[in-house]
Structure formats: C-alpha cells, structure tokens
Short mmCIF file of C-alpha atoms in Angstrom, two decimals:
data_model
loop_
_atom_site.label_atom_id
_atom_site.label_comp_id
_atom_site.label_asym_id
_atom_site.label_seq_id
_atom_site.Cartn_x
_atom_site.Cartn_y
_atom_site.Cartn_z
CA UNK L 1033 2.58 120.81 71.35
CA UNK L 1034 2.48 120.84 75.32
CA UNK L 1035 1.58 117.13 75.25
CA UNK L 1036 4.34 116.34 72.65
CA UNK L 1037 6.94 118.45 74.83
CA UNK L 1038 5.78 116.02 78.07
CA UNK L 1039 6.35 113.09 75.83
CA UNK L 1040 9.73 114.19 75.02
CA UNK L 1041 10.65 114.86 78.76
CA UNK L 1042 9.48 111.60 79.53
CA UNK L 1043 11.83 110.05 77.02
CA UNK L 1044 14.74 111.98 78.20
CA UNK L 1045 13.77 110.87 81.83
CA UNK L 1046 13.71 107.24 80.64
CA UNK L 1047 17.26 107.62 79.36
CA UNK L 1048 18.06 109.44 82.66
CA UNK L 1049 16.96 106.53 84.58
CA UNK L 1050 18.65 103.87 82.48
CA UNK L 1051 21.99 105.82 82.84
CA UNK L 1052 21.57 106.02 86.74
CA UNK L 1053 20.93 102.35 86.71
CA UNK L 1054 23.86 101.67 84.69
CA UNK L 1055 26.21 103.71 86.89
CA UNK L 1056 24.66 102.14 89.94
CA UNK L 1057 25.39 98.61 88.76
CA UNK L 1058 28.77 99.69 87.57
CA UNK L 1059 30.00 100.94 90.76
CA UNK L 1060 28.47 97.63 92.54
CA UNK L 1061 30.59 95.56 90.52
CA UNK L 1062 33.65 97.83 90.72
CA UNK L 1063 33.22 97.54 94.62
CA UNK L 1064 32.83 93.72 94.48
CA UNK L 1065 35.90 93.48 91.89
CA UNK L 1066 37.99 95.61 94.75
CA UNK L 1067 36.97 93.58 97.69
CA UNK L 1068 37.47 90.31 96.04
CA UNK L 1069 40.16 90.72 93.48
CA UNK L 1070 37.82 89.83 90.87
CA UNK L 1071 39.33 90.61 87.63
CA UNK L 1072 36.61 89.47 85.40
CA UNK L 1073 34.08 91.78 87.06
CA UNK L 1074 36.68 94.76 86.93
CA UNK L 1075 37.12 94.03 83.17
CA UNK L 1076 33.47 94.14 82.65
CA UNK L 1077 32.90 97.19 84.44
CA UNK L 1078 35.55 98.85 82.07
CA UNK L 1079 34.23 97.29 79.04
CA UNK L 1080 30.43 98.48 79.87
CA UNK L 1081 31.29 102.10 80.48
CA UNK L 1082 31.09 102.41 76.64
CA UNK L 1083 27.30 102.03 77.19
CA UNK L 1084 27.03 104.81 79.49
CA UNK L 1085 29.07 106.97 77.36
CA UNK L 1086 26.49 105.82 74.49
CA UNK L 1087 23.41 106.85 76.94
CA UNK L 1088 25.08 110.43 77.45
CA UNK L 1089 25.16 110.86 73.57
CA UNK L 1090 21.50 109.74 73.07
CA UNK L 1091 20.45 112.38 76.05
CA UNK L 1092 22.26 115.17 74.36
CA UNK L 1093 20.81 114.23 71.07
CA UNK L 1094 17.11 114.01 72.52
CA UNK L 1095 17.56 117.49 74.15
CA UNK L 1096 18.95 119.30 71.26
CA UNK L 1097 15.94 117.41 69.45
CA UNK L 1098 13.62 118.57 71.86
CA UNK L 1099 14.58 122.15 71.94
CA UNK L 1100 14.66 122.28 68.18
CA UNK L 1101 11.14 121.12 67.66
CA UNK L 1102 9.33 122.44 70.77
CA UNK L 1103 11.22 125.81 71.08
CA UNK L 1104 10.61 125.88 74.93
CA UNK L 1105 11.06 129.00 76.67
CA UNK L 1106 11.66 130.13 80.10
CA UNK L 1107 11.25 127.56 82.95
CA UNK L 1108 10.63 124.92 80.27
CA UNK L 1109 13.73 125.38 78.39
CA UNK L 1110 15.90 125.66 82.03
CA UNK L 1111 14.30 122.06 82.75
CA UNK L 1112 15.28 120.66 79.29
CA UNK L 1113 18.92 121.97 79.95
CA UNK L 1114 18.95 120.56 83.07
CA UNK L 1115 19.18 117.12 81.68
CA UNK L 1116 22.49 117.88 80.25
CA UNK L 1117 23.74 118.72 83.88
CA UNK L 1118 22.30 115.20 85.08
CA UNK L 1119 23.68 113.35 82.26
CA UNK L 1120 27.05 114.98 82.55
CA UNK L 1121 26.98 114.10 86.14
CA UNK L 1122 26.00 110.49 85.64
CA UNK L 1123 28.76 110.06 82.95
CA UNK L 1124 31.22 111.20 85.21
CA UNK L 1125 30.15 108.82 88.30
CA UNK L 1126 30.25 105.97 85.45
CA UNK L 1127 33.96 107.01 84.80
CA UNK L 1128 34.68 107.05 88.48
CA UNK L 1129 33.23 103.40 88.85
CA UNK L 1130 35.44 102.69 85.97
CA UNK L 1131 38.54 104.05 87.75
CA UNK L 1132 37.90 101.79 90.72
CA UNK L 1133 37.74 99.01 88.54
CA UNK L 1134 40.74 99.76 86.93
CA UNK L 1135 42.62 100.04 90.20
CA UNK L 1136 41.19 96.72 91.10
CA UNK L 1137 42.53 95.16 87.75
CA UNK L 1138 45.98 96.85 87.77
CA UNK L 1139 46.84 95.22 91.21
CA UNK L 1140 45.41 91.80 90.31
CA UNK L 1141 46.08 88.99 91.43
CA UNK L 1142 46.84 90.88 94.38
CA UNK L 1143 44.17 92.70 96.37
CA UNK L 1144 44.39 96.51 95.50
CA UNK L 1145 43.32 97.03 99.15
CA UNK L 1146 44.86 95.25 102.38
CA UNK L 1147 42.64 93.51 104.68
CA UNK L 1148 42.58 96.63 107.18
CA UNK L 1149 41.03 98.71 104.44
CA UNK L 1150 38.28 96.42 103.25
CA UNK L 1151 35.69 97.25 105.87
CA UNK L 1152 35.80 100.85 105.00
CA UNK L 1153 35.67 100.45 101.30
CA UNK L 1154 32.85 98.14 102.05
CA UNK L 1155 30.90 101.12 103.64
CA UNK L 1156 31.92 103.43 101.13
CA UNK L 1157 30.72 101.27 98.59
CA UNK L 1158 27.38 100.77 100.47
CA UNK L 1159 26.89 104.41 100.87
CA UNK L 1160 27.57 105.12 97.44
CA UNK L 1161 24.99 102.38 96.36
CA UNK L 1162 22.42 103.94 98.43
CA UNK L 1163 22.81 107.34 96.89
CA UNK L 1164 22.66 106.09 93.41
CA UNK L 1165 19.46 104.16 94.11
CA UNK L 1166 17.88 107.20 95.81
CA UNK L 1167 18.88 109.32 92.49
CA UNK L 1168 16.89 106.91 90.46
CA UNK L 1169 13.93 107.19 92.63
CA UNK L 1170 13.93 110.85 92.42
CA UNK L 1171 13.29 110.87 88.83
CA UNK L 1172 10.51 108.60 89.47
CA UNK L 1173 9.00 110.12 92.58
CA UNK L 1174 10.34 113.69 93.09
CA UNK L 1175 10.30 113.84 96.80
CA UNK L 1176 11.81 116.77 98.40
CA UNK L 1177 12.79 114.81 101.55
CA UNK L 1178 14.46 111.83 99.62
CA UNK L 1179 16.35 114.29 97.50
CA UNK L 1180 17.60 115.93 100.70
CA UNK L 1181 18.67 112.60 102.32
CA UNK L 1182 21.27 112.79 99.70
CA UNK L 1183 23.06 115.31 101.79
CA UNK L 1184 23.12 113.19 104.85
CA UNK L 1185 24.37 110.45 102.59
CA UNK L 1186 27.03 112.64 101.38
CA UNK L 1187 28.19 113.37 104.98
CA UNK L 1188 28.40 109.92 105.72
CA UNK L 1189 30.54 109.38 102.66
CA UNK L 1190 32.73 112.33 103.93
CA UNK L 1191 33.29 110.66 107.34
CA UNK L 1192 34.22 107.26 105.85
CA UNK L 1193 36.79 109.14 103.81
CA UNK L 1194 38.13 110.70 107.07
CA UNK L 1195 38.13 107.20 108.77
CA UNK L 1196 40.14 106.16 105.66
CA UNK L 1197 42.72 108.87 105.78
CA UNK L 1198 43.14 107.94 109.58
CA UNK L 1199 44.08 104.38 108.71
CA UNK L 1200 46.30 105.53 105.86
CA UNK L 1201 48.24 108.06 107.86
CA UNK L 1202 48.49 106.16 111.20
CA UNK L 1203 52.22 105.92 112.26
CA UNK L 1204 52.39 102.13 112.05
CA UNK L 1205 50.65 101.99 108.33
CA UNK L 1206 52.62 98.71 107.50
CA UNK L 1207 52.03 98.44 103.64
CA UNK L 1208 54.37 101.42 102.15
CA UNK L 1209 53.28 104.44 99.79
CA UNK L 1210 52.02 102.67 96.93
CA UNK L 1211 49.05 100.92 98.90
CA UNK L 1212 48.74 104.03 100.61
CA UNK L 1213 48.33 106.03 97.38
CA UNK L 1214 46.02 103.66 95.91
CA UNK L 1215 43.84 103.66 99.14
CA UNK L 1216 43.66 107.83 99.08
CA UNK L 1217 42.82 107.71 95.40
CA UNK L 1218 39.98 105.02 95.62
CA UNK L 1219 38.69 107.10 98.50
CA UNK L 1220 38.56 110.15 96.35
CA UNK L 1221 36.87 108.22 93.51
CA UNK L 1222 33.92 107.11 96.05
CA UNK L 1223 33.76 110.68 97.39
CA UNK L 1224 33.59 112.36 94.06
CA UNK L 1225 30.97 109.51 92.90
CA UNK L 1226 28.95 110.81 96.04
CA UNK L 1227 29.31 114.41 95.40
CA UNK L 1228 28.01 113.83 91.54
CA UNK L 1229 24.92 111.84 92.94
CA UNK L 1230 24.20 114.93 95.21
CA UNK L 1231 24.42 117.03 92.16
CA UNK L 1232 22.61 114.87 90.06
CA UNK L 1233 19.82 114.26 92.71
CA UNK L 1234 19.36 118.40 93.07
CA UNK L 1235 19.11 118.70 89.26
CA UNK L 1236 16.89 115.66 88.87
CA UNK L 1237 14.35 117.48 91.42
CA UNK L 1238 14.49 120.30 89.29
CA UNK L 1239 14.11 118.70 86.01
CA UNK L 1240 10.99 116.87 87.31
CA UNK L 1241 9.35 119.71 89.58
CA UNK L 1242 10.59 122.72 88.04
CA UNK L 1243 11.76 124.03 91.21
CA UNK L 1244 14.98 124.24 92.93
CA UNK L 1245 15.35 121.83 95.97
CA UNK L 1246 15.65 124.26 99.07
CA UNK L 1247 19.04 124.02 100.98
CA UNK L 1248 18.86 121.83 104.18
CA UNK L 1249 18.89 123.75 107.42
CA UNK K 389 18.09 137.69 63.56
CA UNK K 390 21.16 136.09 62.04
CA UNK K 391 23.15 139.05 63.15
CA UNK K 392 21.70 138.99 66.62
CA UNK K 393 22.54 135.55 66.80
CA UNK K 394 25.99 136.08 65.89
CA UNK K 395 26.19 138.90 68.52
CA UNK K 396 24.99 136.61 71.46
CA UNK K 397 27.70 133.97 70.32
CA UNK K 398 30.16 136.62 70.45
CA UNK K 399 29.05 137.59 73.96
CA UNK K 400 29.05 134.23 75.05
CA UNK K 401 32.48 133.56 73.61
CA UNK K 402 33.74 136.78 75.67
CA UNK K 403 32.41 135.31 78.56
CA UNK K 404 34.39 131.93 78.00
CA UNK K 405 37.67 133.71 77.23
CA UNK K 406 37.22 135.69 80.62
CA UNK K 407 36.53 132.27 82.24
CA UNK K 408 39.35 130.72 80.64
CA UNK K 409 41.94 133.50 81.53
CA UNK K 410 40.78 133.05 85.29
CA UNK K 411 41.25 129.45 85.44
CA UNK K 412 44.73 130.01 83.86
CA UNK K 413 45.61 132.54 86.43
CA UNK K 414 44.28 130.46 89.33
CA UNK K 415 46.60 127.52 88.26
CA UNK K 416 49.42 129.66 87.86
CA UNK K 417 49.02 131.18 91.37
CA UNK K 418 48.23 127.92 92.98
CA UNK K 419 51.34 126.52 91.65
CA UNK K 420 53.32 129.27 92.84
CA UNK K 421 51.67 128.97 96.35
CA UNK K 422 52.62 125.15 96.45
CA UNK K 423 56.19 125.57 95.49
CA UNK K 424 57.03 128.56 97.87
CA UNK K 425 54.52 127.59 100.56
CA UNK K 426 52.72 130.94 100.04
CA UNK K 427 49.67 131.02 101.98
CA UNK K 428 48.25 134.49 100.73
CA UNK K 429 48.54 133.23 97.27
CA UNK K 430 46.87 130.12 98.19
CA UNK K 431 44.06 131.91 99.87
CA UNK K 432 43.55 134.23 97.23
CA UNK K 433 43.18 131.59 94.93
CA UNK K 434 40.52 129.66 97.18
CA UNK K 435 38.51 132.98 97.47
CA UNK K 436 38.58 134.01 93.65
CA UNK K 437 37.09 130.38 92.66
CA UNK K 438 33.54 132.32 93.31
CA UNK K 439 34.40 134.39 90.45
CA UNK K 440 34.56 131.59 87.99
CA UNK K 441 31.38 130.16 89.48
CA UNK K 442 29.53 133.36 88.95
CA UNK K 443 30.90 133.25 85.14
CA UNK K 444 29.58 129.69 84.82
CA UNK K 445 25.95 130.73 85.88
CA UNK K 446 26.41 133.95 83.43
CA UNK K 447 27.35 131.68 80.54
CA UNK K 448 24.59 129.34 81.42
CA UNK K 449 21.92 132.15 81.66
CA UNK K 450 23.33 133.73 78.15
CA UNK K 451 22.90 130.38 76.57
CA UNK K 452 19.39 129.89 77.64
CA UNK K 453 18.68 133.41 76.66
CA UNK K 454 19.75 132.89 73.40
CA UNK K 455 17.99 129.68 72.83
CA UNK K 456 14.85 131.11 73.90
CA UNK K 457 14.85 134.48 71.96
CA UNK K 458 16.57 133.12 68.73
CA UNK K 459 15.15 129.57 68.66
CA UNK K 460 18.41 128.27 66.68
CA UNK K 461 18.02 124.75 65.14
CA UNK K 462 20.30 122.15 63.68
CA UNK K 463 24.17 123.20 63.78
CA UNK K 464 23.48 126.64 65.42
CA UNK K 465 21.82 124.78 68.19
CA UNK K 466 24.47 122.49 68.85
CA UNK K 467 27.19 125.30 68.96
CA UNK K 468 25.11 127.22 71.27
CA UNK K 469 24.82 123.97 73.57
CA UNK K 470 28.44 123.51 73.15
CA UNK K 471 29.21 126.54 75.15
CA UNK K 472 27.62 124.89 78.25
CA UNK K 473 30.36 122.03 77.89
CA UNK K 474 33.06 124.50 77.63
CA UNK K 475 31.91 126.35 80.70
CA UNK K 476 31.39 123.22 82.78
CA UNK K 477 35.06 121.96 81.88
CA UNK K 478 36.45 125.56 82.81
CA UNK K 479 34.40 125.49 85.99
CA UNK K 480 36.14 122.34 86.91
CA UNK K 481 39.59 123.44 85.83
CA UNK K 482 38.91 126.23 88.46
CA UNK K 483 37.91 123.71 91.00
CA UNK K 484 41.10 121.76 90.61
CA UNK K 485 43.46 124.83 90.78
CA UNK K 486 41.37 125.48 94.26
CA UNK K 487 42.45 121.89 95.29
CA UNK K 488 46.11 122.59 94.58
CA UNK K 489 45.92 125.93 96.60
CA UNK K 490 43.90 123.96 99.58
CA UNK K 491 46.71 121.36 99.69
CA UNK K 492 49.32 124.23 99.65
CA UNK K 493 47.35 126.00 102.50
CA UNK K 494 46.71 122.93 104.72
CA UNK K 495 50.24 122.00 105.08
CA UNK K 496 51.53 125.68 105.69
CA UNK K 497 54.00 126.78 106.98
CA UNK K 498 55.58 123.40 105.95
CA UNK K 499 55.87 123.18 102.01
CA UNK K 500 53.24 120.41 100.67
CA UNK K 501 55.78 119.07 98.30
CA UNK K 502 59.49 118.07 99.54
CA UNK K 503 62.38 119.46 97.38
CA UNK K 504 62.49 116.34 95.14
CA UNK K 505 58.97 116.72 93.83
CA UNK K 506 59.29 120.45 93.30
CA UNK K 507 60.95 120.20 89.76
CA UNK K 508 58.03 117.67 88.28
CA UNK K 509 55.58 120.08 89.92
CA UNK K 510 57.00 122.98 88.42
CA UNK K 511 56.99 121.30 85.04
CA UNK K 512 53.48 120.21 85.69
CA UNK K 513 52.36 123.99 86.27
CA UNK K 514 54.14 124.98 83.12
CA UNK K 515 52.78 122.16 80.93
CA UNK K 516 49.09 123.21 82.40
CA UNK K 517 49.80 126.71 81.77
CA UNK K 518 50.39 126.39 78.40
CA UNK K 519 47.27 124.29 77.56
CA UNK K 520 45.24 126.95 79.47
CA UNK K 521 46.93 129.62 77.09
CA UNK K 522 46.22 127.72 74.03
CA UNK K 523 42.46 127.24 74.70
CA UNK K 524 42.05 130.70 75.21
CA UNK K 525 43.71 131.51 71.81
CA UNK K 526 41.22 128.58 70.05
CA UNK K 527 38.30 130.99 70.88
CA UNK K 528 40.04 133.96 69.34
CA UNK K 529 41.76 131.99 66.49
CA UNK K 530 39.94 128.59 65.63
CA UNK K 531 43.40 126.95 64.37
CA UNK K 532 42.81 123.08 64.15
CA UNK K 533 46.57 122.75 64.66
CA UNK K 534 46.67 124.79 67.69
CA UNK K 535 43.86 122.83 69.14
CA UNK K 536 45.34 119.55 68.44
CA UNK K 537 48.65 120.64 69.92
CA UNK K 538 46.63 120.20 73.15
CA UNK K 539 46.82 116.48 72.59
CA UNK K 540 50.58 116.81 72.65
CA UNK K 541 50.62 118.71 75.72
CA UNK K 542 48.43 116.33 77.28
CA UNK K 543 50.96 113.42 76.57
CA UNK K 544 53.52 115.76 78.29
CA UNK K 545 51.43 115.82 81.17
CA UNK K 546 50.87 112.10 81.23
CA UNK K 547 54.67 111.48 81.16
CA UNK K 548 55.12 113.82 83.86
CA UNK K 549 52.49 112.23 86.09
CA UNK K 550 54.42 109.06 85.61
CA UNK K 551 57.65 110.46 86.53
CA UNK K 552 56.16 111.90 89.63
CA UNK K 553 54.97 108.35 90.51
CA UNK K 554 58.28 106.78 90.04
CA UNK K 555 59.71 109.16 92.66
CA UNK K 556 56.74 108.49 94.96
CA UNK K 557 57.15 104.93 94.63
CA UNK K 558 60.98 104.42 94.90
CA UNK K 559 62.01 102.29 97.38
CA UNK K 560 63.89 104.51 99.38
CA UNK K 561 61.08 107.33 99.33
CA UNK K 562 61.97 108.92 102.78
CA UNK K 563 58.93 111.08 103.55
CA UNK K 564 56.33 108.46 104.62
CA UNK K 565 52.53 107.98 103.61
CA UNK K 566 51.27 111.25 104.00
CA UNK K 567 53.39 113.37 101.64
CA UNK K 568 53.26 110.46 99.14
CA UNK K 569 49.47 110.54 99.06
CA UNK K 570 49.67 114.54 98.86
CA UNK K 571 51.74 114.14 95.90
CA UNK K 572 49.78 111.64 94.33
CA UNK K 573 46.40 113.74 94.62
CA UNK K 574 48.13 116.74 93.37
CA UNK K 575 49.41 114.96 90.41
CA UNK K 576 45.95 113.90 89.66
CA UNK K 577 44.91 117.64 89.95
CA UNK K 578 47.18 118.49 87.32
CA UNK K 579 46.47 115.83 85.06
CA UNK K 580 42.55 116.39 85.26
CA UNK K 581 43.30 119.86 84.77
CA UNK K 582 45.19 119.07 81.41
CA UNK K 583 42.14 116.59 80.49
CA UNK K 584 39.63 119.36 81.00
CA UNK K 585 41.75 121.56 78.96
CA UNK K 586 41.93 119.12 76.08
CA UNK K 587 37.98 118.68 76.05
CA UNK K 588 37.36 122.44 76.30
CA UNK K 589 39.85 122.90 73.52
CA UNK K 590 37.65 120.26 71.30
CA UNK K 591 34.54 121.85 72.21
CA UNK K 592 35.73 125.47 71.55
CA UNK K 593 37.21 124.66 68.08
CA UNK K 594 33.35 123.30 67.47
CA UNK K 595 32.00 126.20 68.95
CA UNK K 596 33.78 128.59 67.02
CA UNK K 597 33.94 126.67 63.62
CA UNK K 598 30.90 124.44 63.81
CA UNK K 599 32.98 121.45 62.90
CA UNK K 600 34.43 118.78 65.22
CA UNK K 601 38.18 118.52 65.15
CA UNK K 602 39.73 115.72 63.42
CA UNK K 603 41.25 113.02 65.74
CA UNK K 604 45.14 113.47 65.64
CA UNK K 605 46.65 110.40 63.42
#
C-alpha cells in the first residue's frame, strides 16, 4: 500500500511539473508578445491555456483517485490535499500569462507598452521566469534554501512594480489614461503571477517533504 | 457512518455560510468606505480579513478530518473536496474586499474615486452584494434557478466594468493617470469578486446536490 501511495504521489508530482513548465513557457511567450507586439505569439498563449486547464483537472482527478484508493490519513492526507492548492496556484499563473497575452493582442498592431515601459516589463518577465523555474525545481529537489529564495524574488518583483508606477504616475507621463491603465493592469498581472509562484513553492515544499517551510527571518 | 458523514457535511456547510456572510459584509463596508472616504470603515475591513482567513483554515481542517474519519469515495469524496474550492473562492473574495478598502484608505482624506465614478461603483457594489447574498442562499436552498441567476448578475457586472472604462478612457477625462489607474484597478477588484462568486455558486450547488449545474443556454 505504501509503495502504491508513493507511486501515486510521484504521478501527481509529474503532472504538477508539467503544469509548472507550461505556465512558465506561457509567460515567457506572453512577455515576448508584449515587448515585440507579436500577435501570433499572443494567440498561441491564449489557445494553449486550455492545456493548463486540462492538466488542472487531471491533478484533481488523480488526487481524488489516490484518496479513494489509499485512504491516507494525517500528514499523508495533508500532503495529497496540498497538491490541489499547488495546481490551483499554477492554473491561476496560466490565466495571468493569458491576460498578458490578451493585452498584447488587443492593442496589436500597436505595441501595448510604450518604449519607456519596455525595460521594466522585460525585468518583470525575467523575474517571473526565474521564479517559475525555481518552483519546477522545488518539486524535483526539495531544497529549503531554494524555496526561500522565492521570497527574495518576490521582493524584487514588488520593487519593479513600484518602479513601474513611478513612471506611470510621473507628472510628465505623455501617453494618456488608456496606456497608463494597461501598464498598471499588466504590472498587477506580473505581481500576482509572482505571488502565486511563492505560494506554489511553499506548498510544493510541503508536498515533497511533509514539512512546512520556515518563514525567512 | 452515513449519518456522521452528513453531520460533517452540515458542519462544513455552516462554516462556508459564515465565510460567505463575512465576505459579503466586507465588500459592503469597503464600498461604503470607498464612496464616503470613511477611513474607520476601511480599516475595519482590513483588520477583519484575518477572520475570513481563519475560517478558511477551519474549513480545510474540517475537510481533512472528514476524509480521514469517513473515508468517503466516489461522489461523496468529490463533494467534500468541492468544499475546498468554495472556501478558496470565498477567501479570495475577502482579499478583494480588502483591496477595495486599502485603496479607500490609501487616498484618505481624499476620496479615492471622483464624483463622476461614484454612481458606477455604487452599482458595482450593489451587484456584488446581490451575488454574495445569492451564494449564501444556494447553500441553504440548492435551487438551480438561483445558482443560474449568478451568470446574469455577472453579465451585469461586466457591463458596469465597460461603463467604467468608457468614463476612464473618455478624451476629456480630467483627473490624470493616477485616478484613472485607481479606477481601473477598483473595477477589476469588483469584477474578480463577481467571478469568484459565480465559481463559488457553481461549486456550492454541486456540494449540496452532488450534481453539476447545467450551463445556461
């Protein structure tokens, strides 16, 4: 029974890694679509979000199946349920990548972000990408230091969001309200993506080790 | 065993009703804080979100306990797991009410929304409040017609968001980028709150009846 249970967890973990890789690729492509006004890339992100949603259903179904067959209790049960939280975070990250892509597509052929904002969105995209890479690794190698790094990465993202708002709210902002609003919403999509990555990382650490990640000092 | 299981579900349901009532009250108060620049009301919403988070943990703990003790299978198990989705939606609705309150508090003593925007936010607050009221009722009285009404309410919310953006993006918008950004983000908070209410309503219907809600024609 114990061996079967471990095999089930491994299967759930495999689905979660696939999901994490998919939402990482989605935001990479969405950021590129945003920075280069690439409609095809944006449309591909929007279409492929269905695959993430399908993986989400597979995780849920596998978790229900595992609980029903193995009847885990105590910490085993908590670990299995944690997989649902992880997949909910990853599913939401996929949605947020899709929102970025939709913003890029809506303004096409104009770029959704003016030249002044491109450097900060490039950095936000890179920070998010690093975080998505790390959570994939936490599943394969449950390293507390790696999971804790996500907190610092998230601080970086928050700083980038503040930089963004400083540009948007400068007295000499020349692009009007629509571009300011798009910029602010886009900033929020990246910031939320990073937040969900932090949550997913914590849950993943628990999922693999059965122990909560200590809060960083 | 069956009776105990029903008693557990009733207890989970009671927690969910308490959560739904709390997030309804939170957005009512946050909207009032927003429309009347009432700092005390805003601060009270921010403080009380901790109670919603605590209820969320109680639901999770009660669900894990129910699964461990009753070992439900098949549709019983799916119903219990659905409670986790409901509480996640409700917890997020509480966060969104808190975001509205924080926006009101940040701009205090100035009102966060200028007079032109107050009517649309008043309507958004009312639409959200109706939806929060309905989902509380779905748990007590699983009426498919009532749950389906949430879809129409959500359409109303989407229309209100479009009205809002029409004002924000008018050529003669006189308030500058910061107020436009606050308006857009606030609009998104209400729209997301409504989305989560629709999700919660569907999950609640399943939780009480064991049947998925048919998609409206």
